[in-house]
């Protein structure tokens, strides 16, 4: 093959490629479809850089290699040298008139599973190794990338440091959910103590260890030195919840800020979420338009609803009154003290206020030990951000910075002091008011893509009975 500089399909279709018209270009990619006649073949070629395909036109008689042309079928991978020309066909501005093609890999039409279109999302989950090659998953994974980038960009621009908190943790005090054990003990010959317990002193770390459910406690250690930090990493929950909103392995963003009270915390969450959505509307318009057309015709309106409105702020107690007086029959009845379910959260957002809602001051019984107690002794300075279609998307709080009070809560909730002595010490040495929150990355992905199942917004989902790929 003649050596010609490779261009991404994105650059040929999207960027100003005018200066390349009538020039020789090279593209490489996977064949989406092939149609045409004995004399001319039209190939729709995609390289993942953009939702659209570039059309490659092959004048059959100018190629003397029948074997090669025969093997250019859906799913095969090719490199094309050709002339970029203005297209007279519908739906594209430019196309490539091929003069040289190299076949990298065939895809036998009798067995390649991604013929044409119309596969269900359930089927595509079973072929997660190939589904990135579909329009839908190409769009989702490009959006996932853009969203990750925007998260780092926002924090970098606002004076936050990216803190890497551990994935293997020695404490199970995070309290956010059931954990996966990390061990190198021989399962067929587990060392036991005299009292008949597993002897973890013989294990790799000399103590019981698990995969983290949250980076928050270590995040606080960072905030109490660097002022503003964030984490963005994988977290793990061994809950047997087979829902469309739960994964066993998911990514979480956890900013933690010294000198922020609950109000500063809410302001940050609101500004952050709006920034991310604005970024996607600016940078992923093609992919969003595709998802809107295929899956959710209110997608872009819903995204605009978030950036165009000031989030409604009210207390848990006020929310419970609204729900009690709503006349709705909820599956889970509401009264003061219960944890709100997604049906309640969605009622507030979608029926009562028609915009995102931030609830604050939850009963202490249903929230974690580290949240700052209010003067009423009954509620804590928690804040949950509720979104349409999703319900809770962010959970956060002002943290208890007083040593005595925090120590009291730890004893009350029977948390082992030896697990959290280091956390307590930050309240003994130079303690400071501080706040933070956790945003589930895949919950936000569900919201911005309009997809219905969380397994379709992460490349290789982990869920109960499911760790293939
Ligand atoms: P839920 O009640 O929906 O199970 P949670 O109250 O357990 O959520 P937190 O412990 O507050 O959630 O976790 C912080 C954020 O992480 C949540 O607001 C949510 O966005 C996300 N999240 C929690 N559990 C999961 C999960 N299993 N899969 C994906 N995201 C999750
Ligand atoms: Mn949960």
Short mmCIF file of C-alpha atoms and ligand atoms in Angstrom, two decimals:
data_model
loop_
_atom_site.label_atom_id
_atom_site.label_comp_id
_atom_site.label_asym_id
_atom_site.label_seq_id
_atom_site.Cartn_x
_atom_site.Cartn_y
_atom_site.Cartn_z
CA UNK A 1 0.00 0.00 0.00
CA UNK A 2 1.06 3.52 -0.69
CA UNK A 3 1.99 5.39 2.53
CA UNK A 4 -0.64 8.09 3.08
CA UNK A 5 -1.34 9.91 6.33
CA UNK A 6 -4.28 8.39 8.18
CA UNK A 7 -7.24 10.60 9.02
CA UNK A 8 -9.92 9.78 11.53
CA UNK A 9 -13.45 9.71 10.17
CA UNK A 10 -14.21 12.53 12.62
CA UNK A 11 -11.64 14.76 10.97
CA UNK A 12 -12.96 14.08 7.48
CA UNK A 13 -16.63 14.58 8.36
CA UNK A 14 -16.57 17.09 11.14
CA UNK A 15 -13.55 19.31 10.97
CA UNK A 16 -13.10 21.65 8.10
CA UNK A 17 -11.79 19.07 5.63
CA UNK A 18 -12.16 21.41 2.63
CA UNK A 19 -8.42 21.56 2.05
CA UNK A 20 -8.40 17.77 1.63
CA UNK A 21 -10.96 17.69 -1.16
CA UNK A 22 -9.51 15.96 -4.22
CA UNK A 23 -6.46 14.93 -2.19
CA UNK A 24 -5.39 11.42 -1.31
CA UNK A 25 -6.33 10.29 2.19
CA UNK A 26 -6.15 7.10 4.22
CA UNK A 27 -8.85 5.87 6.61
CA UNK A 28 -8.97 2.72 8.67
CA UNK A 29 -11.99 1.21 10.34
CA UNK A 30 -14.69 -1.43 10.54
CA UNK A 31 -17.26 -2.00 7.85
CA UNK A 32 -20.76 -1.25 9.06
CA UNK A 33 -22.63 -2.06 5.88
CA UNK A 34 -21.94 -2.83 2.27
CA UNK A 35 -24.34 -2.31 -0.56
CA UNK A 36 -24.13 -1.74 -4.30
CA UNK A 37 -24.01 -3.64 -7.55
CA UNK A 38 -21.64 -5.76 -9.57
CA UNK A 39 -19.92 -2.62 -10.74
CA UNK A 40 -19.78 -0.38 -7.72
CA UNK A 41 -19.75 -1.04 -3.99
CA UNK A 42 -20.64 1.45 -1.25
CA UNK A 43 -19.03 0.78 2.10
CA UNK A 44 -20.10 2.54 5.29
CA UNK A 45 -16.90 2.67 7.33
CA UNK A 46 -16.66 3.61 11.00
CA UNK A 47 -13.60 4.02 13.22
CA UNK A 48 -15.31 5.00 16.47
CA UNK A 49 -14.25 8.63 16.33
CA UNK A 50 -17.79 9.83 15.51
CA UNK A 51 -21.27 8.36 15.28
CA UNK A 52 -21.39 8.87 11.50
CA UNK A 53 -19.80 6.59 8.92
CA UNK A 54 -17.78 7.70 5.97
CA UNK A 55 -18.84 6.33 2.62
CA UNK A 56 -16.17 4.52 0.64
CA UNK A 57 -16.96 4.02 -3.05
CA UNK A 58 -15.30 1.12 -4.84
CA UNK A 59 -15.28 0.94 -8.60
CA UNK A 60 -15.21 -2.83 -8.79
CA UNK A 61 -13.56 -3.22 -12.19
CA UNK A 62 -10.60 -1.02 -11.20
CA UNK A 63 -9.70 -3.63 -8.55
CA UNK A 64 -8.35 -6.86 -9.93
CA UNK A 65 -8.55 -8.67 -6.59
CA UNK A 66 -11.92 -10.42 -6.29
CA UNK A 67 -10.90 -12.25 -3.14
CA UNK A 68 -10.26 -8.99 -1.36
CA UNK A 69 -13.53 -7.38 -2.39
CA UNK A 70 -15.50 -10.50 -1.51
CA UNK A 71 -14.21 -10.36 2.04
CA UNK A 72 -15.21 -6.76 2.68
CA UNK A 73 -18.33 -7.61 4.64
CA UNK A 74 -20.05 -6.22 7.73
CA UNK A 75 -17.63 -6.32 10.66
CA UNK A 76 -14.44 -6.72 8.66
CA UNK A 77 -11.59 -4.27 9.21
CA UNK A 78 -9.93 -2.44 6.35
CA UNK A 79 -7.48 0.31 5.49
CA UNK A 80 -8.46 2.43 2.51
CA UNK A 81 -6.39 4.73 0.34
CA UNK A 82 -8.56 6.96 -1.79
CA UNK A 83 -9.43 10.40 -3.00
CA UNK A 84 -11.68 12.53 -0.81
CA UNK A 85 -14.43 14.02 -2.98
CA UNK A 86 -17.61 15.94 -2.47
CA UNK A 87 -20.50 13.52 -2.33
CA UNK A 88 -23.59 13.75 -4.48
CA UNK A 89 -25.34 11.12 -2.39
CA UNK A 90 -27.82 11.97 0.33
CA UNK A 91 -26.71 12.36 3.93
CA UNK A 92 -23.02 13.09 3.54
CA UNK A 93 -20.89 15.97 2.33
CA UNK A 94 -17.81 13.96 1.40
CA UNK A 95 -16.94 10.42 0.43
CA UNK A 96 -13.83 8.49 -0.53
CA UNK A 97 -13.15 7.03 -3.97
CA UNK A 98 -10.97 4.08 -3.12
CA UNK A 99 -7.98 3.12 -5.21
CA UNK A 100 -6.23 0.78 -2.81
CA UNK A 101 -7.55 -1.37 0.06
CA UNK A 102 -5.87 -3.59 2.61
CA UNK A 103 -7.91 -6.13 4.51
CA UNK A 104 -6.81 -6.40 8.15
CA UNK A 105 -9.43 -8.83 9.36
CA UNK A 106 -12.40 -10.66 7.95
CA UNK A 107 -15.70 -11.26 9.75
CA UNK A 108 -17.46 -14.33 8.43
CA UNK A 109 -21.06 -13.25 7.72
CA UNK A 110 -22.34 -16.65 8.82
CA UNK A 111 -21.08 -16.19 12.36
CA UNK A 112 -20.41 -12.48 12.99
CA UNK A 113 -23.24 -11.55 15.38
CA UNK A 114 -23.59 -7.86 14.57
CA UNK A 115 -25.27 -8.01 11.19
CA UNK A 116 -27.09 -4.82 10.26
CA UNK A 117 -29.17 -3.59 13.19
CA UNK A 118 -32.11 -4.29 15.44
CA UNK A 119 -30.42 -6.18 18.24
CA UNK A 120 -31.90 -5.85 21.71
CA UNK A 121 -29.84 -4.29 24.49
CA UNK A 122 -30.18 -7.58 26.38
CA UNK A 123 -28.57 -9.50 23.50
CA UNK A 124 -25.81 -6.90 23.20
CA UNK A 125 -25.00 -7.35 26.91
CA UNK A 126 -24.18 -10.98 26.12
CA UNK A 127 -21.67 -9.85 23.51
CA UNK A 128 -20.11 -7.02 25.49
CA UNK A 129 -16.81 -7.72 23.70
CA UNK A 130 -18.35 -6.60 20.41
CA UNK A 131 -21.04 -4.13 21.43
CA UNK A 132 -18.67 -1.11 21.40
CA UNK A 133 -18.90 -1.46 17.61
CA UNK A 134 -22.58 -0.53 17.55
CA UNK A 135 -23.80 3.04 17.12
CA UNK A 136 -25.45 2.99 20.54
CA UNK A 137 -22.41 1.89 22.49
CA UNK A 138 -20.03 4.01 20.47
CA UNK A 139 -22.13 7.02 21.48
CA UNK A 140 -22.36 5.95 25.12
CA UNK A 141 -18.64 5.32 25.53
CA UNK A 142 -17.70 8.59 23.84
CA UNK A 143 -20.07 10.39 26.23
CA UNK A 144 -18.57 8.45 29.15
CA UNK A 145 -15.15 9.68 28.13
CA UNK A 146 -16.29 13.28 27.70
CA UNK A 147 -18.00 13.24 31.08
CA UNK A 148 -14.90 11.87 32.81
CA UNK A 149 -12.79 14.52 31.17
CA UNK A 150 -15.22 17.29 32.13
CA UNK A 151 -15.15 16.13 35.76
CA UNK A 152 -11.38 16.47 35.95
CA UNK A 153 -11.55 19.75 34.04
CA UNK A 154 -14.09 21.26 36.43
CA UNK A 155 -12.10 20.37 39.51
CA UNK A 156 -8.80 21.41 38.00
CA UNK A 157 -10.24 24.80 37.08
CA UNK A 158 -11.65 25.26 40.58
CA UNK A 159 -8.62 24.50 42.73
CA UNK A 160 -9.34 20.88 43.66
CA UNK A 161 -6.63 18.22 43.84
CA UNK A 162 -7.23 14.68 42.57
CA UNK A 163 -6.50 12.40 45.54
CA UNK A 164 -6.04 8.68 44.97
CA UNK A 165 -7.69 6.88 47.85
CA UNK A 166 -7.05 3.16 48.34
CA UNK A 167 -9.08 0.47 46.64
CA UNK A 168 -8.14 -2.16 49.20
CA UNK A 169 -9.28 -1.00 52.60
CA UNK A 170 -8.64 -2.27 56.09
CA UNK A 171 -11.74 -0.80 57.65
CA UNK A 172 -15.31 -1.81 57.08
CA UNK A 173 -16.52 1.33 58.83
CA UNK A 174 -17.37 3.14 55.64
CA UNK A 175 -20.79 1.73 56.25
CA UNK A 176 -22.14 2.28 52.78
CA UNK A 177 -22.82 -1.35 51.92
CA UNK A 178 -21.73 -4.98 52.00
CA UNK A 179 -18.12 -5.53 50.99
CA UNK A 180 -16.04 -7.92 48.89
CA UNK A 181 -13.31 -9.60 50.91
CA UNK A 182 -9.73 -9.46 49.68
CA UNK A 183 -7.66 -12.44 50.78
CA UNK A 184 -4.86 -14.73 49.70
CA UNK A 185 -5.71 -17.40 52.29
CA UNK A 186 -5.99 -20.93 50.95
CA UNK A 187 -9.75 -21.50 50.76
CA UNK A 188 -9.30 -25.25 51.27
CA UNK A 189 -7.26 -24.76 54.41
CA UNK A 190 -8.29 -21.63 56.24
CA UNK A 191 -6.27 -20.91 59.43
CA UNK A 192 -8.52 -20.60 62.47
CA UNK A 193 -8.04 -19.01 65.89
CA UNK A 194 -8.68 -20.89 69.11
CA UNK A 195 -12.09 -19.24 69.33
CA UNK A 196 -12.98 -20.72 65.95
CA UNK A 197 -12.71 -17.53 63.90
CA UNK A 198 -10.72 -17.07 60.71
CA UNK A 199 -7.19 -16.09 61.69
CA UNK A 200 -6.58 -13.03 59.53
CA UNK A 201 -3.18 -12.41 61.11
CA UNK A 202 -2.05 -15.16 58.71
CA UNK A 203 -3.56 -13.36 55.72
CA UNK A 204 -1.62 -11.18 53.26
CA UNK A 205 -2.08 -7.90 55.13
CA UNK A 206 -2.20 -9.48 58.57
CA UNK A 207 -5.76 -8.26 59.01
CA UNK A 208 -9.14 -8.44 57.38
CA UNK A 209 -9.27 -6.43 54.15
CA UNK A 210 -11.99 -5.56 51.64
CA UNK A 211 -12.60 -3.65 48.44
CA UNK A 212 -13.62 -0.09 49.20
CA UNK A 213 -17.25 1.06 49.11
CA UNK A 214 -16.27 4.74 49.24
CA UNK A 215 -13.15 6.88 49.34
CA UNK A 216 -14.72 9.43 51.65
CA UNK A 217 -12.97 8.77 54.95
CA UNK A 218 -9.54 8.99 53.30
CA UNK A 219 -10.83 11.91 51.21
CA UNK A 220 -11.46 13.81 54.44
CA UNK A 221 -7.84 13.27 55.46
CA UNK A 222 -6.82 14.93 52.21
CA UNK A 223 -9.22 17.84 52.60
CA UNK A 224 -7.90 18.54 56.10
CA UNK A 225 -4.53 19.30 54.54
CA UNK A 226 -5.04 20.33 50.92
CA UNK A 227 -8.38 22.11 51.53
CA UNK A 228 -10.15 20.93 48.38
CA UNK A 229 -9.73 17.42 47.02
CA UNK A 230 -11.74 14.97 44.96
CA UNK A 231 -11.58 11.28 44.26
CA UNK A 232 -12.77 9.59 41.10
CA UNK A 233 -12.34 5.86 41.27
CA UNK A 234 -13.97 2.46 41.34
CA UNK A 235 -16.03 1.39 44.34
CA UNK A 236 -17.51 -2.00 45.10
CA UNK A 237 -20.68 -3.21 46.77
CA UNK A 238 -21.47 -6.84 47.39
CA UNK A 239 -25.20 -6.19 47.66
CA UNK A 240 -27.34 -8.76 45.98
CA UNK A 241 -29.48 -6.11 44.33
CA UNK A 242 -30.33 -7.02 40.80
CA UNK A 243 -31.82 -3.69 39.75
CA UNK A 244 -31.42 -1.40 36.77
CA UNK A 245 -29.74 1.19 39.06
CA UNK A 246 -27.18 -0.90 40.94
CA UNK A 247 -23.82 -2.35 39.91
CA UNK A 248 -21.38 -4.37 42.01
CA UNK A 249 -18.52 -2.28 40.65
CA UNK A 250 -19.18 1.36 39.88
CA UNK A 251 -17.29 4.63 39.75
CA UNK A 252 -17.76 7.40 42.22
CA UNK A 253 -16.73 11.05 42.35
CA UNK A 254 -16.23 12.32 45.88
CA UNK A 255 -15.19 15.95 46.46
CA UNK A 256 -14.31 16.90 50.03
CA UNK A 257 -13.76 20.50 51.11
CA UNK A 258 -12.37 22.08 54.25
CA UNK A 259 -14.16 25.26 55.40
CA UNK A 260 -17.34 24.39 53.45
CA UNK A 261 -20.63 24.25 55.33
CA UNK A 262 -23.71 22.45 54.06
CA UNK A 263 -24.76 25.46 51.98
CA UNK A 264 -21.38 25.73 50.25
CA UNK A 265 -21.63 22.00 49.65
CA UNK A 266 -25.02 22.37 47.93
CA UNK A 267 -23.77 25.28 45.83
CA UNK A 268 -20.83 23.18 44.67
CA UNK A 269 -23.00 20.17 43.77
CA UNK A 270 -25.37 22.35 41.78
CA UNK A 271 -22.66 24.24 39.92
CA UNK A 272 -20.73 21.01 39.23
CA UNK A 273 -23.72 19.12 37.80
CA UNK A 274 -24.72 22.06 35.62
CA UNK A 275 -21.18 22.43 34.32
CA UNK A 276 -20.99 18.76 33.35
CA UNK A 277 -24.30 18.81 31.51
CA UNK A 278 -23.43 22.04 29.72
CA UNK A 279 -20.13 20.48 28.67
CA UNK A 280 -21.89 17.47 27.17
CA UNK A 281 -24.41 19.61 25.30
CA UNK A 282 -21.50 21.51 23.79
CA UNK A 283 -19.22 18.58 23.00
CA UNK A 284 -21.41 15.53 22.41
CA UNK A 285 -24.28 16.96 20.38
CA UNK A 286 -24.16 14.27 17.66
CA UNK A 287 -24.14 11.40 20.13
CA UNK A 288 -26.88 12.96 22.28
CA UNK A 289 -29.02 13.57 19.18
CA UNK A 290 -28.60 9.91 18.22
CA UNK A 291 -29.61 8.65 21.68
CA UNK A 292 -32.53 11.06 21.78
CA UNK A 293 -33.78 9.75 18.42
CA UNK A 294 -33.33 6.08 19.31
CA UNK A 295 -34.17 5.86 23.01
CA UNK A 296 -35.58 8.93 24.67
CA UNK A 297 -37.20 11.82 22.83
CA UNK A 298 -37.15 14.05 25.92
CA UNK A 299 -33.45 13.60 26.61
CA UNK A 300 -32.16 17.02 25.61
CA UNK A 301 -35.14 18.81 27.19
CA UNK A 302 -34.38 17.06 30.45
CA UNK A 303 -30.72 18.08 30.28
CA UNK A 304 -31.77 21.68 29.62
CA UNK A 305 -34.20 21.53 32.54
CA UNK A 306 -31.24 20.92 34.85
CA UNK A 307 -29.13 23.81 33.59
CA UNK A 308 -32.01 26.29 33.22
CA UNK A 309 -33.40 25.96 36.76
CA UNK A 310 -32.20 26.79 40.24
CA UNK A 311 -32.40 23.55 42.23
CA UNK A 312 -35.24 23.60 44.79
CA UNK A 313 -33.90 23.32 48.34
CA UNK A 314 -36.00 22.07 51.23
CA UNK A 315 -35.66 19.98 54.34
CA UNK A 316 -36.51 16.31 54.64
CA UNK A 317 -39.25 17.27 57.11
CA UNK A 318 -40.86 19.64 54.59
CA UNK A 319 -40.58 16.99 51.89
CA UNK A 320 -42.31 14.40 54.06
CA UNK A 321 -45.19 16.85 54.66
CA UNK A 322 -45.57 17.38 50.91
CA UNK A 323 -45.55 13.64 50.27
CA UNK A 324 -48.07 12.96 53.05
CA UNK A 325 -50.42 15.59 51.67
CA UNK A 326 -49.94 14.54 48.03
CA UNK A 327 -52.80 12.06 48.04
CA UNK A 328 -50.57 9.64 46.11
CA UNK A 329 -50.61 5.98 47.02
CA UNK A 330 -46.96 5.05 47.17
CA UNK A 331 -45.73 1.47 47.25
CA UNK A 332 -43.76 2.38 50.38
CA UNK A 333 -45.84 4.60 52.72
CA UNK A 334 -44.17 7.78 53.94
CA UNK A 335 -43.90 9.08 57.46
CA UNK A 336 -41.28 11.10 59.28
CA UNK A 337 -38.28 8.88 59.96
CA UNK A 338 -38.41 6.56 56.94
CA UNK A 339 -35.75 6.55 54.24
CA UNK A 340 -37.19 8.00 51.05
CA UNK A 341 -37.54 5.65 48.10
CA UNK A 342 -36.97 6.51 44.50
CA UNK A 343 -40.77 6.80 43.93
CA UNK A 344 -40.94 9.54 46.59
CA UNK A 345 -37.90 11.34 45.24
CA UNK A 346 -39.25 11.27 41.71
CA UNK A 347 -42.63 12.57 42.85
CA UNK A 348 -40.95 15.62 44.37
CA UNK A 349 -38.84 16.27 41.28
CA UNK A 350 -41.24 15.38 38.49
CA UNK A 351 -44.65 16.25 39.94
CA UNK A 352 -44.19 18.79 42.70
CA UNK A 353 -41.32 21.04 41.59
CA UNK A 354 -40.46 20.14 38.00
CA UNK A 355 -36.79 20.71 38.58
CA UNK A 356 -33.92 19.12 40.49
CA UNK A 357 -34.39 19.13 44.26
CA UNK A 358 -31.93 19.17 47.16
CA UNK A 359 -33.21 17.71 50.42
CA UNK A 360 -31.40 18.49 53.67
CA UNK A 361 -31.53 17.73 57.38
CA UNK A 362 -32.44 14.05 57.41
CA UNK A 363 -33.23 12.07 60.58
CA UNK A 364 -29.97 10.97 62.16
CA UNK A 365 -31.16 7.33 62.37
CA UNK A 366 -31.14 6.85 58.60
CA UNK A 367 -27.80 8.54 57.92
CA UNK A 368 -24.12 7.75 58.50
CA UNK A 369 -22.16 8.30 61.72
CA UNK A 370 -19.93 11.05 60.34
CA UNK A 371 -22.68 13.55 59.52
CA UNK A 372 -22.85 16.72 61.60
CA UNK A 373 -25.67 16.80 64.14
CA UNK A 374 -28.11 19.73 64.07
CA UNK A 375 -28.99 21.60 67.26
CA UNK A 376 -32.36 19.80 67.43
CA UNK A 377 -30.49 16.57 68.24
CA UNK A 378 -32.78 14.73 65.82
CA UNK A 379 -31.52 15.60 62.36
CA UNK A 380 -28.13 15.72 60.66
CA UNK A 381 -26.70 18.09 58.07
CA UNK A 382 -27.15 15.70 55.14
CA UNK A 383 -28.00 16.71 51.60
CA UNK A 384 -29.26 14.54 48.75
CA UNK A 385 -29.62 15.87 45.22
CA UNK A 386 -32.61 14.39 43.42
CA UNK A 387 -32.92 14.26 39.63
CA UNK A 388 -35.78 13.44 37.29
CA UNK A 389 -35.98 9.77 36.21
CA UNK A 390 -33.18 8.81 38.64
CA UNK A 391 -34.07 9.98 42.12
CA UNK A 392 -30.99 10.35 44.33
CA UNK A 393 -27.94 11.13 42.23
CA UNK A 394 -25.76 12.77 44.88
CA UNK A 395 -25.52 12.07 48.61
CA UNK A 396 -23.46 14.28 50.87
CA UNK A 397 -23.22 16.15 54.15
CA UNK A 398 -21.38 18.51 56.39
CA UNK A 399 -19.13 16.28 58.49
CA UNK A 400 -19.00 16.17 62.27
CA UNK A 401 -15.81 18.02 63.16
CA UNK A 402 -16.17 17.89 66.94
CA UNK A 403 -14.10 15.10 68.52
CA UNK A 404 -16.45 14.37 71.44
CA UNK A 405 -19.58 14.29 69.32
CA UNK A 406 -17.99 12.11 66.64
CA UNK A 407 -16.57 9.78 69.25
CA UNK A 408 -20.04 9.55 70.80
CA UNK A 409 -21.63 8.59 67.49
CA UNK A 410 -18.94 5.97 66.85
CA UNK A 411 -19.60 4.28 70.20
CA UNK A 412 -23.36 4.58 69.76
CA UNK A 413 -23.20 2.83 66.42
CA UNK A 414 -20.80 0.18 67.77
CA UNK A 415 -18.05 0.96 65.26
CA UNK A 416 -14.69 -0.48 66.31
CA UNK A 417 -12.46 2.37 67.40
CA UNK A 418 -9.36 0.49 66.22
CA UNK A 419 -10.75 0.70 62.66
CA UNK A 420 -11.12 4.47 62.67
CA UNK A 421 -8.54 5.79 65.14
CA UNK A 422 -6.80 7.69 62.32
CA UNK A 423 -10.08 9.28 61.23
CA UNK A 424 -10.80 10.37 64.81
CA UNK A 425 -7.34 11.88 65.18
CA UNK A 426 -8.07 14.49 62.52
CA UNK A 427 -10.67 15.86 64.95
CA UNK A 428 -8.07 15.94 67.69
CA UNK A 429 -5.41 17.78 65.69
CA UNK A 430 -6.43 20.95 63.91
CA UNK A 431 -9.99 20.00 63.18
CA UNK A 432 -11.98 22.18 60.80
CA UNK A 433 -15.53 22.45 59.53
CA UNK A 434 -15.74 20.51 56.27
CA UNK A 435 -18.19 18.95 53.84
CA UNK A 436 -18.35 16.68 50.84
CA UNK A 437 -20.53 14.50 48.67
CA UNK A 438 -20.55 11.41 46.48
CA UNK A 439 -21.82 11.30 42.93
CA UNK A 440 -22.42 7.90 41.36
CA UNK A 441 -20.82 8.18 37.93
CA UNK A 442 -23.06 5.60 36.28
CA UNK A 443 -26.21 7.17 37.76
CA UNK A 444 -25.19 10.40 36.08
CA UNK A 445 -24.44 8.45 32.89
CA UNK A 446 -27.98 7.03 33.01
CA UNK A 447 -29.34 10.54 33.28
CA UNK A 448 -27.31 12.05 30.46
CA UNK A 449 -27.76 9.18 28.00
CA UNK A 450 -31.42 8.45 28.65
CA UNK A 451 -30.62 4.73 28.92
CA UNK A 452 -32.83 2.66 31.19
CA UNK A 453 -30.36 0.12 32.57
CA UNK A 454 -27.14 0.92 34.39
CA UNK A 455 -25.48 -2.13 32.76
CA UNK A 456 -25.62 -0.29 29.46
CA UNK A 457 -23.59 2.75 30.51
CA UNK A 458 -20.40 0.96 31.65
CA UNK A 459 -18.31 -1.07 29.20
CA UNK A 460 -18.10 -4.29 31.20
CA UNK A 461 -20.74 -4.36 33.95
CA UNK A 462 -20.25 -6.34 37.13
CA UNK A 463 -23.44 -7.55 38.79
CA UNK A 464 -24.51 -10.59 40.83
CA UNK A 465 -23.75 -13.79 38.87
CA UNK A 466 -22.13 -11.74 36.15
CA UNK A 467 -18.38 -11.14 35.72
CA UNK A 468 -17.87 -12.20 32.09
CA UNK A 469 -15.44 -10.22 29.93
P1 LIG B 1 -29.15 3.51 46.84
O1 LIG B 1 -30.07 3.85 47.97
O2 LIG B 1 -29.63 3.93 45.49
O3 LIG B 1 -28.67 2.09 46.88
P2 LIG B 1 -27.05 4.54 48.46
O4 LIG B 1 -27.83 5.39 49.37
O5 LIG B 1 -26.59 3.20 48.89
O6 LIG B 1 -27.85 4.40 47.07
P3 LIG B 1 -24.59 6.01 48.73
O7 LIG B 1 -24.00 5.02 49.63
O8 LIG B 1 -25.00 7.33 49.25
O9 LIG B 1 -25.82 5.37 47.91
O10 LIG B 1 -23.57 6.21 47.48
C1 LIG B 1 -23.34 7.45 46.83
C2 LIG B 1 -23.82 7.45 45.39
O11 LIG B 1 -23.32 6.32 44.68
C3 LIG B 1 -25.33 7.33 45.27
O12 LIG B 1 -25.92 8.61 45.34
C4 LIG B 1 -25.49 6.73 43.90
O13 LIG B 1 -25.40 7.76 42.90
C5 LIG B 1 -24.28 5.84 43.74
N1 LIG B 1 -24.53 4.41 44.00
C6 LIG B 1 -24.76 3.82 45.19
N2 LIG B 1 -24.87 2.49 45.09
C7 LIG B 1 -24.67 2.21 43.77
C8 LIG B 1 -24.62 0.98 43.02
N3 LIG B 1 -24.79 -0.21 43.60
N4 LIG B 1 -24.40 1.07 41.68
C9 LIG B 1 -24.20 2.27 41.09
N5 LIG B 1 -24.22 3.45 41.75
C10 LIG B 1 -24.46 3.43 43.07
MN1 LIG B 2 -27.28 1.29 48.28
#
